[in-house]
Coordinates of C-alpha atoms in Angstrom, one line a residue:
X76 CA -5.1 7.5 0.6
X77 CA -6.3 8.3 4.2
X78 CA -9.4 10.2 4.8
X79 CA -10.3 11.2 8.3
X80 CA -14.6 10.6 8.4
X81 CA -16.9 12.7 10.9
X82 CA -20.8 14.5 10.6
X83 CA -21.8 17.9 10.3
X84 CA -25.6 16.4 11.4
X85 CA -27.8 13.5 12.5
X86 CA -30.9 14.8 10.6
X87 CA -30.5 13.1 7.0
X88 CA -32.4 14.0 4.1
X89 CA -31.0 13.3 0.5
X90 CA -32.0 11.9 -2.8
X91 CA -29.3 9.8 -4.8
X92 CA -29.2 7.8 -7.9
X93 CA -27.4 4.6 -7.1
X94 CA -24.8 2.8 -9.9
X95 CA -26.3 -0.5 -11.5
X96 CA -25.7 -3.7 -9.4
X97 CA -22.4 -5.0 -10.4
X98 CA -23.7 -8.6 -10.0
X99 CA -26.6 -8.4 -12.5
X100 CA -24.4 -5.9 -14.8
X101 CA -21.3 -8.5 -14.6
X102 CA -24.0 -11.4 -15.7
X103 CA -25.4 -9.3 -18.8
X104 CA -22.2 -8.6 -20.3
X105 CA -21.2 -12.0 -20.5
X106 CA -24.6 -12.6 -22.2
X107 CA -24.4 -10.1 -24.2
X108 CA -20.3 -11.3 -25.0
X109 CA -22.5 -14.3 -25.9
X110 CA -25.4 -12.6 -27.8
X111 CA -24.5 -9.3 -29.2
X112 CA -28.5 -8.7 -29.6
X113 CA -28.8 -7.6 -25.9
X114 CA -28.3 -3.9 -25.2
X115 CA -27.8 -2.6 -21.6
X116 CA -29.1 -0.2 -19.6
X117 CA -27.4 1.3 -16.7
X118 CA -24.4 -0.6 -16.4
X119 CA -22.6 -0.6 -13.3
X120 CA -19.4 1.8 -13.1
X121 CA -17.4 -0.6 -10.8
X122 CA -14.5 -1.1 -11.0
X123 CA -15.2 -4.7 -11.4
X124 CA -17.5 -4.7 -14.7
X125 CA -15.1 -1.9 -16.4
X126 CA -12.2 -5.2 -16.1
X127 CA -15.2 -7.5 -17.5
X128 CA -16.0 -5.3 -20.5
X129 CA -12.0 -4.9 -21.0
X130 CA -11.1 -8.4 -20.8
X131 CA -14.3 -9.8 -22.7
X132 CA -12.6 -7.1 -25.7
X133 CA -9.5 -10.2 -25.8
X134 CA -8.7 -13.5 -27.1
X135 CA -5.8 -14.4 -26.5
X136 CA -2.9 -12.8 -24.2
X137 CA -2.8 -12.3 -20.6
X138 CA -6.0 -11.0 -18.9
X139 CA -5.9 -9.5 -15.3
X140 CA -8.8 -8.9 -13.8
X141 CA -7.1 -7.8 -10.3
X142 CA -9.6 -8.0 -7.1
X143 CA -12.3 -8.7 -9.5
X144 CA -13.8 -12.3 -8.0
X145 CA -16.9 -12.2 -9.6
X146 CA -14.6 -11.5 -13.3
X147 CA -12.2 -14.7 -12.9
X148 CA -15.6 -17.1 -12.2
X149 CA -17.7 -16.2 -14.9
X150 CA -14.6 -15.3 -17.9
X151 CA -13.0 -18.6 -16.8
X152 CA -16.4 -20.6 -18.2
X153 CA -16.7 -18.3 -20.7
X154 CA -13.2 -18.0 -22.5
X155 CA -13.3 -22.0 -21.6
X156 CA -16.1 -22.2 -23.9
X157 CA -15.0 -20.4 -26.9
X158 CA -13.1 -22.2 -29.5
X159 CA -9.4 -20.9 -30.3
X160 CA -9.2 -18.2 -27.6
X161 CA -6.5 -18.8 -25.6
X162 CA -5.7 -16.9 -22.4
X163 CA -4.1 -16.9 -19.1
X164 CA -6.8 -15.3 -16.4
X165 CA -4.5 -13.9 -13.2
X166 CA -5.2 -11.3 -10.8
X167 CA -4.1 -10.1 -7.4
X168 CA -2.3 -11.4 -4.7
X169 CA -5.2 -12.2 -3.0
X170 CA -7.1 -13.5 -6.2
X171 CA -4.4 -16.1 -6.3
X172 CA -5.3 -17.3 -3.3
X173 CA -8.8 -17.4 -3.8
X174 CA -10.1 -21.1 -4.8
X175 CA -11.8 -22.3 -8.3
X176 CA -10.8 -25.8 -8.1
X177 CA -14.6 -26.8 -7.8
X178 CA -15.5 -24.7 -11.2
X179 CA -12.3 -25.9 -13.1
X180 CA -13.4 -29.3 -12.5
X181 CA -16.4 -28.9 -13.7
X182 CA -15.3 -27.1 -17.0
X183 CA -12.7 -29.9 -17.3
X184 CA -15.7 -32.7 -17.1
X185 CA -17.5 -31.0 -20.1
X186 CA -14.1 -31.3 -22.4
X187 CA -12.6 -27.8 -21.4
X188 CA -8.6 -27.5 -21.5
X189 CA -7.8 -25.7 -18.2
X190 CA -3.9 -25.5 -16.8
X191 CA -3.1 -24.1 -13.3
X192 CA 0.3 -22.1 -13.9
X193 CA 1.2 -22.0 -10.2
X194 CA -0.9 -23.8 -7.4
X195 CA -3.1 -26.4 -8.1
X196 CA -6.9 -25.0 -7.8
X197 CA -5.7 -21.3 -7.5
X198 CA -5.6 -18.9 -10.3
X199 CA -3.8 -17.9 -12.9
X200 CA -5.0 -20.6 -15.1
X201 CA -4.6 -20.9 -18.7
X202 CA -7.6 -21.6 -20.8
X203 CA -7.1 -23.2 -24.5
X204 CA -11.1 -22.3 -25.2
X205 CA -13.1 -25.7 -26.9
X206 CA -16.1 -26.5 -28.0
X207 CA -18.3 -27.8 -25.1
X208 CA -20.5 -30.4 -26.4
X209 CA -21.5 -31.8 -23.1
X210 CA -25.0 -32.1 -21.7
X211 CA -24.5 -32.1 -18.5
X212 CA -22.3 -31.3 -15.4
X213 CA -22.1 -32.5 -11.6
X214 CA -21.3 -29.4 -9.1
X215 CA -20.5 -28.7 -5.4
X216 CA -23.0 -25.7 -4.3
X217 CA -22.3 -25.2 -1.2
X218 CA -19.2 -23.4 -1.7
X219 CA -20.1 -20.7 -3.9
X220 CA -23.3 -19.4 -6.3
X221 CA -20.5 -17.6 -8.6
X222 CA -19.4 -21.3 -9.9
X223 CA -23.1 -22.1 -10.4
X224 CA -23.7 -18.7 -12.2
X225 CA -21.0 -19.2 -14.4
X226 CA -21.6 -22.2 -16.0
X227 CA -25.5 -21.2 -16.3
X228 CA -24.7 -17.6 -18.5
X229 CA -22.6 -19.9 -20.9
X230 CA -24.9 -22.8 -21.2
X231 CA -27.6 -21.1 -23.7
X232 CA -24.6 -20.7 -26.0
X233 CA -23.3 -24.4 -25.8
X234 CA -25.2 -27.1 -28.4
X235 CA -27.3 -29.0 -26.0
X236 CA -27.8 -26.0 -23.3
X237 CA -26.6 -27.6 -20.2
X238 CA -28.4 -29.6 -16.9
X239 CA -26.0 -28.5 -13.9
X240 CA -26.7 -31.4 -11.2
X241 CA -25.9 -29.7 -8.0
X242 CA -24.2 -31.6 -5.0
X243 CA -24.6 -30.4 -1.1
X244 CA -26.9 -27.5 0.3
X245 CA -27.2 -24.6 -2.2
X246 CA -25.5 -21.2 -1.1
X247 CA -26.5 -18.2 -1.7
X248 CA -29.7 -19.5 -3.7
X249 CA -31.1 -15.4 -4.5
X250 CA -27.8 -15.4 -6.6
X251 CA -28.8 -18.2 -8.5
X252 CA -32.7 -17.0 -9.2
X253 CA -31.1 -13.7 -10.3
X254 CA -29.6 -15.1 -13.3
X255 CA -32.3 -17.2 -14.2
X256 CA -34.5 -14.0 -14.4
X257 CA -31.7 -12.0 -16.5
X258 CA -31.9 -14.8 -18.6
X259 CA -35.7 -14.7 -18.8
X260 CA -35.3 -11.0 -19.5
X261 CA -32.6 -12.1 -22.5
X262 CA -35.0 -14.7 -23.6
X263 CA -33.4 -17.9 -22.5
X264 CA -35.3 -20.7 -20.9
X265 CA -33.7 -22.1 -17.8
X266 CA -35.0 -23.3 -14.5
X267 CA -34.1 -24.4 -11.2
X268 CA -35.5 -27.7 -9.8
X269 CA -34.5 -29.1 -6.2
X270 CA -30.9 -29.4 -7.1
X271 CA -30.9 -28.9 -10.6
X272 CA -30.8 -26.4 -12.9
X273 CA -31.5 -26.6 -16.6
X274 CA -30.6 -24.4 -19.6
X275 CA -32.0 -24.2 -22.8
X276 CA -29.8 -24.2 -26.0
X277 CA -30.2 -21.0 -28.0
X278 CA -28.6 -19.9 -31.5
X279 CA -29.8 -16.2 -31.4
X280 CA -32.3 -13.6 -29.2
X281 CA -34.6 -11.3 -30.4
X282 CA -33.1 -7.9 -30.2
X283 CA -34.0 -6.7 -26.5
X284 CA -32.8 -3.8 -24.2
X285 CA -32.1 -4.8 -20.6
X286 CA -32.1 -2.2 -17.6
X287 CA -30.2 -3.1 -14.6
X288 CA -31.7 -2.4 -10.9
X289 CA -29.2 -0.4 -8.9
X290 CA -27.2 -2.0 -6.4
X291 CA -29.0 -3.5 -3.3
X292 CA -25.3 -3.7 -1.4
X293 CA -24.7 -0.4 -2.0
X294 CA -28.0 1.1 -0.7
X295 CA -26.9 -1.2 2.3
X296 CA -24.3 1.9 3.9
X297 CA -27.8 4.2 3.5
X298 CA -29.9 2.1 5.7
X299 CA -27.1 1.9 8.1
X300 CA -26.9 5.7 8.0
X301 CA -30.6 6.0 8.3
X302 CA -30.5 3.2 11.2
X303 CA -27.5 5.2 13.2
X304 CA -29.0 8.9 12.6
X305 CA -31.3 10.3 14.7
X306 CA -33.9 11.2 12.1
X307 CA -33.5 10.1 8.0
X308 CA -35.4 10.3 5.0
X309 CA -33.5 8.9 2.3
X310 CA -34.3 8.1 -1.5
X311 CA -32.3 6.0 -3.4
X312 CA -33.1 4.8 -7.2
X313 CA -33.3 3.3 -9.3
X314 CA -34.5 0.1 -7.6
X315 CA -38.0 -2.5 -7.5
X316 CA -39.6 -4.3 -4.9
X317 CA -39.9 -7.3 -7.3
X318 CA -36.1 -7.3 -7.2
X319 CA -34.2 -10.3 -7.4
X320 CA -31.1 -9.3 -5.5
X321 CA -30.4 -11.4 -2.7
X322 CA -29.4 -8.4 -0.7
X323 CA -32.9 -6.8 -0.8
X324 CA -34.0 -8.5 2.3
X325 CA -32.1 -4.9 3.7
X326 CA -35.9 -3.6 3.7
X327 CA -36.7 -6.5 6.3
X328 CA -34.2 -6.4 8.4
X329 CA -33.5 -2.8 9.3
X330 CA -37.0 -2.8 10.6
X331 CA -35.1 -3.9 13.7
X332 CA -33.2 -0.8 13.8
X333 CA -36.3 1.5 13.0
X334 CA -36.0 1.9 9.4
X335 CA -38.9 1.4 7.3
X336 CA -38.9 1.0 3.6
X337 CA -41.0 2.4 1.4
X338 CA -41.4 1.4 -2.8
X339 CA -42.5 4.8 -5.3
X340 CA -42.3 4.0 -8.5
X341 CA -38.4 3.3 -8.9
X342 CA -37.5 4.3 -6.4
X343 CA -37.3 2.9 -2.3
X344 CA -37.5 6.1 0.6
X345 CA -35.9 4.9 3.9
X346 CA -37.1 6.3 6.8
X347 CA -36.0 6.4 10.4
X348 CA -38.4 8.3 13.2
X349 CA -39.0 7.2 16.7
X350 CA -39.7 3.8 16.6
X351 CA -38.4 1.4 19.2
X352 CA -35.4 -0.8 17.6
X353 CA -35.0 -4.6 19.0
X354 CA -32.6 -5.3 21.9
X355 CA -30.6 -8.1 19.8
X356 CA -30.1 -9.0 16.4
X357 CA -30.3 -12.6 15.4
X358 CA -30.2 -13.7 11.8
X359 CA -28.6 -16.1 9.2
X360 CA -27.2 -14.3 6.3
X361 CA -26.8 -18.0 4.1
X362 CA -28.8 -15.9 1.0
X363 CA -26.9 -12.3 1.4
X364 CA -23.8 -12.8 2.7
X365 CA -22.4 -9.4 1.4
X366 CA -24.5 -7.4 3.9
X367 CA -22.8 -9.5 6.9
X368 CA -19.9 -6.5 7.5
X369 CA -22.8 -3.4 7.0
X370 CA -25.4 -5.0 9.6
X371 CA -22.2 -5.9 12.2
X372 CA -21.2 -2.2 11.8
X373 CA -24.8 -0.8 12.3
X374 CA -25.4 -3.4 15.3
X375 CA -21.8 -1.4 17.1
X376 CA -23.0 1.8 16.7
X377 CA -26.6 1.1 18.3
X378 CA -25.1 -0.5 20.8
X379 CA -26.8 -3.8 19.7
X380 CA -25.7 -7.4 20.3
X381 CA -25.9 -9.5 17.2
X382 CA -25.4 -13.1 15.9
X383 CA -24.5 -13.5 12.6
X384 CA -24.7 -17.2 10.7
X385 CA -24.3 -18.5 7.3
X386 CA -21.6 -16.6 6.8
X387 CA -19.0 -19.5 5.6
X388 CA -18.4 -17.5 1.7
X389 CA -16.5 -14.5 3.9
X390 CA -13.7 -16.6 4.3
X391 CA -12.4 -16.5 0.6
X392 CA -13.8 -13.1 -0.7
X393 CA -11.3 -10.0 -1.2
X394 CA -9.9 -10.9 2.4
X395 CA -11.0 -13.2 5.1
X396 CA -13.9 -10.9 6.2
X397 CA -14.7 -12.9 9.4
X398 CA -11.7 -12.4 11.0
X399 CA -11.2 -8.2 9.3
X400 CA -14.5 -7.5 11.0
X401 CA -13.4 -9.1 14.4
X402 CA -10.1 -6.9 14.2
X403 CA -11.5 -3.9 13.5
X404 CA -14.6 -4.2 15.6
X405 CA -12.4 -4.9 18.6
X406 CA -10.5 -1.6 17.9
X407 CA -13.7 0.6 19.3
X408 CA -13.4 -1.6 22.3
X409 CA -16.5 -4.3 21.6
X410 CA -15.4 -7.6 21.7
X411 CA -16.2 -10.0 18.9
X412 CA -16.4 -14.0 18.8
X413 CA -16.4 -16.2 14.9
X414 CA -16.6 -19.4 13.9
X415 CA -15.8 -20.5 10.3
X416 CA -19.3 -19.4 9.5
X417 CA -20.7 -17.0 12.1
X418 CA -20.2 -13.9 14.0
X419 CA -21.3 -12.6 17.5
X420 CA -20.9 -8.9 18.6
X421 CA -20.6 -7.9 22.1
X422 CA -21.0 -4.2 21.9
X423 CA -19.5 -1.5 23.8
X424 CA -21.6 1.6 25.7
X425 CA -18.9 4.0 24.6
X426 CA -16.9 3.4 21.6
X427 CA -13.2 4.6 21.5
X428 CA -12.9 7.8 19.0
X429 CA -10.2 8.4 16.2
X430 CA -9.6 4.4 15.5
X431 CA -8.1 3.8 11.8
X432 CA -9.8 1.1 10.1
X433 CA -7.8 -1.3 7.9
X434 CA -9.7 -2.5 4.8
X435 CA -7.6 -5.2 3.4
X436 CA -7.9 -4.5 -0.1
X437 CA -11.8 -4.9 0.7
X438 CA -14.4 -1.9 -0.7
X439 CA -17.0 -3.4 1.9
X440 CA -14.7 -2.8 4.8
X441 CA -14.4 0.9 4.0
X442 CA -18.0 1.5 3.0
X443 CA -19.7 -0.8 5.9
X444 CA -17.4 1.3 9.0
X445 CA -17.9 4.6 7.1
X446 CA -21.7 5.3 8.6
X447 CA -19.9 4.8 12.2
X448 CA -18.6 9.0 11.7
X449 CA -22.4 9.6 13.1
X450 CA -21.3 8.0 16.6
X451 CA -17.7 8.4 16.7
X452 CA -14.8 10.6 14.1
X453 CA -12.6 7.4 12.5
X454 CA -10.3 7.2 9.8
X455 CA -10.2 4.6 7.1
X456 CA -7.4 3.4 5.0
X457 CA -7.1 3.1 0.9
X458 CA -10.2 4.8 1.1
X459 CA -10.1 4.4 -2.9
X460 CA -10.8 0.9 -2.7
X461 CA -14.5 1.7 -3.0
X462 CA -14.4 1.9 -6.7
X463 CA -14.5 -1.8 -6.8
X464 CA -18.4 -1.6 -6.8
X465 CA -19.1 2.4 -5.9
X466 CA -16.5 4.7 -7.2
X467 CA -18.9 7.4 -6.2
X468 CA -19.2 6.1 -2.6
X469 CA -17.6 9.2 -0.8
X470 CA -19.0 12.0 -3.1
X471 CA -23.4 10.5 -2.0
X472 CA -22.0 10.3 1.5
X473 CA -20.7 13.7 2.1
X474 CA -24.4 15.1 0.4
X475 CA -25.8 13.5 3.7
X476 CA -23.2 15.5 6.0
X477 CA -20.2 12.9 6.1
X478 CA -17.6 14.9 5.8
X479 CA -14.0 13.6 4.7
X480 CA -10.8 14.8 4.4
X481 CA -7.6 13.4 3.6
X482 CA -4.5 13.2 6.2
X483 CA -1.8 11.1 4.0

């Protein structure tokens, strides 16, 4: 499906209730696969945690989990882990060419029993679950957080817990410290120390109800909205300023486009009056990668030069998002230079109208160009992709005047 995107107004005032953040809500079900004492609150509607609670329902068979990265990190430590399931993990096309080499390795140096069925270090594996008696495990972090996460939310369940010696600079560190604190919430020990992290072994919690925050990269299109319009007062919940969401530096860094944040109760209000933006946007995006395509977006319409670093993980999410944003940047008529872990935008006074964007099989691509309709009317493509993370993506952007309709 093709929707065509343009505004109605650049005045925006709304109130919306965000979905739970997949990434905390993808971490407490495998807890609570692990612990059935946990209860949760406000679990995401993604599409990506509805495939986790289906394929954490199996034991055996094959399980496809589809675009679903964050699903084939953390099931493949957990179904590794539990004795006499046996499954084969697979997904799409572009999940098969996504790399786990580092975390089978792992999994394999603790006793697990892990096959690749077609390319060595890509899925679809096969998993023959054991019992993982190990006590502790080298890692390569630099790579990816997801392969330090998952080996974390099955430790508590293992006999020993598990020390998780990490090799290299650390990625995406918030990621990390958010799973700790879940598990603090569940009632597991853990802690990180310079470059290792170390779980506590636990038989069984104390029955405890969990709430998960809303999504901090889905209120991400809302502060590029607020940063693009010429007036916005928008509240979002249900969210915290003690969040642990890597993505919630949003409330510092839209200050350079005007946008001030403000915390009531459970809620954040973003705000955009007169105040000057900066020239130039310079920041390294090592610790919220995810927000990389929104800020790029926001940074074209203002007519903003930017430099992007620390942006190395893009390369192997749903598509190589270094080189997608460069494509479709360069379609308004901005010019765009990347390295394999940075981005710089040249932006363009007048940005050429009616582009289609592309989004690769990629819900950020669709959601980070959709605020662009305030400047200039675009179309995007598979504009359904968005219920990877925010199925109700299009129906809280036309309540702030985006109007879309389809034309295929």
């Amino acid at each position: 499906m093709t929707i065509s995107l343009s505004h109605t107004r650049k005045e925006l005032e709304g109130d919306l209730k965000i979905t739970g953040s997949k990434s905390e809500s993808n971490r407490l079900l495998i807890l609570q696969a692990l612990f059935p004492e946990i209860e949760i609150e406000n679990l995401s509607n993604s599409d990506d945690s509805k495939v986790m609670q289906m394929a954490l329902e199996k034991h055996s068979g094959t399980i496809d989990i589809h675009h679903a990265g964050t699903a084939m990190r953390f099931l493949t430590a957990y179904f590794a882990s539990r004795e006499n399931n046996e499954v084969v993990l697979t997904g799409s096309k572009r999940m098969k060419e996504r790399p786990i080499r580092l975390l089978v390795e792992a999994l394999r140096e603790m006793g697990a029993d892990i096959e690749y069925m077609k390319d060595d270090g890509f899925p679809p594996l096969k998993i023959n679950g054991k019992k993982l008696g190990a006590k502790s495990v080298k890692l390569q972090a630099n790579v990816s957080s997801q392969y330090v996460s998952a080996l974390m939310l099955i430790a508590p369940s293992l006999p020993n817990g598990l020390e998780i010696i990490l090799h290299g600079k650390i990625t995406s560190t918030p990621y990390i410290l958010m799973t700790l604190e879940i598990m603090k919430h569940a009632g597991i020990e853990g802690k990180l120390e310079g470059n290792c992290v170390k779980i506590e072994p636990v038989k069984e919690l104390t029955s405890k109800s969990i709430a998960v925050e809303s999504d901090w990269s889905s209120a991400s299109y809302f502060y590029s909205l607020a940063a693009i319009s010429d007036r916005a007062e928008i509240r979002l919940s249900n969210y915290r300023e003690t969040s642990r969401q890597g993505d919630c530096c949003l409330s510092s860094i839209y200050r350079n486009f005007g946008v001030e944040t403000t915390f009531e109760k459970n809620s954040i209000v973003l705000k955009k009056g007169h105040k000057k933006r900066a020239k130039r946007l310079s920041e390294d995006l090592a610790n919220s990668p995810d927000i990389a395509q929104t800020i790029a977006v926001t940074c074209l319409a203002l007519n903003m030069e930017c430099n992007l670093t620390g942006l190395h993980t893009l390369k192997i999410k749903e598509t190589d998002r270094l080189q997608a944003l460069k494509t479709e940047i360069e379609k308004f008529g901005a010019k765009v230079a990347i390295t394999s872990d940075s981005l710089r935008l040249f932006p363009v006074g007048k940005l050429n109208e009616n582009v289609r964007i592309a989004t690769y099989n990629d819900h950020r691509m669709a959601m980070a160009f959709a605020p662009l309709a305030l400047r200039v009317p675009l179309e995007i493509e598979d504009a359904g992709v968005v219920s990877k993370s925010y199925p109700d993506f299009w129906k809280d952007f036309s309540k702030l005047g985006i109007e879309s309709s389809e034309i295929e």
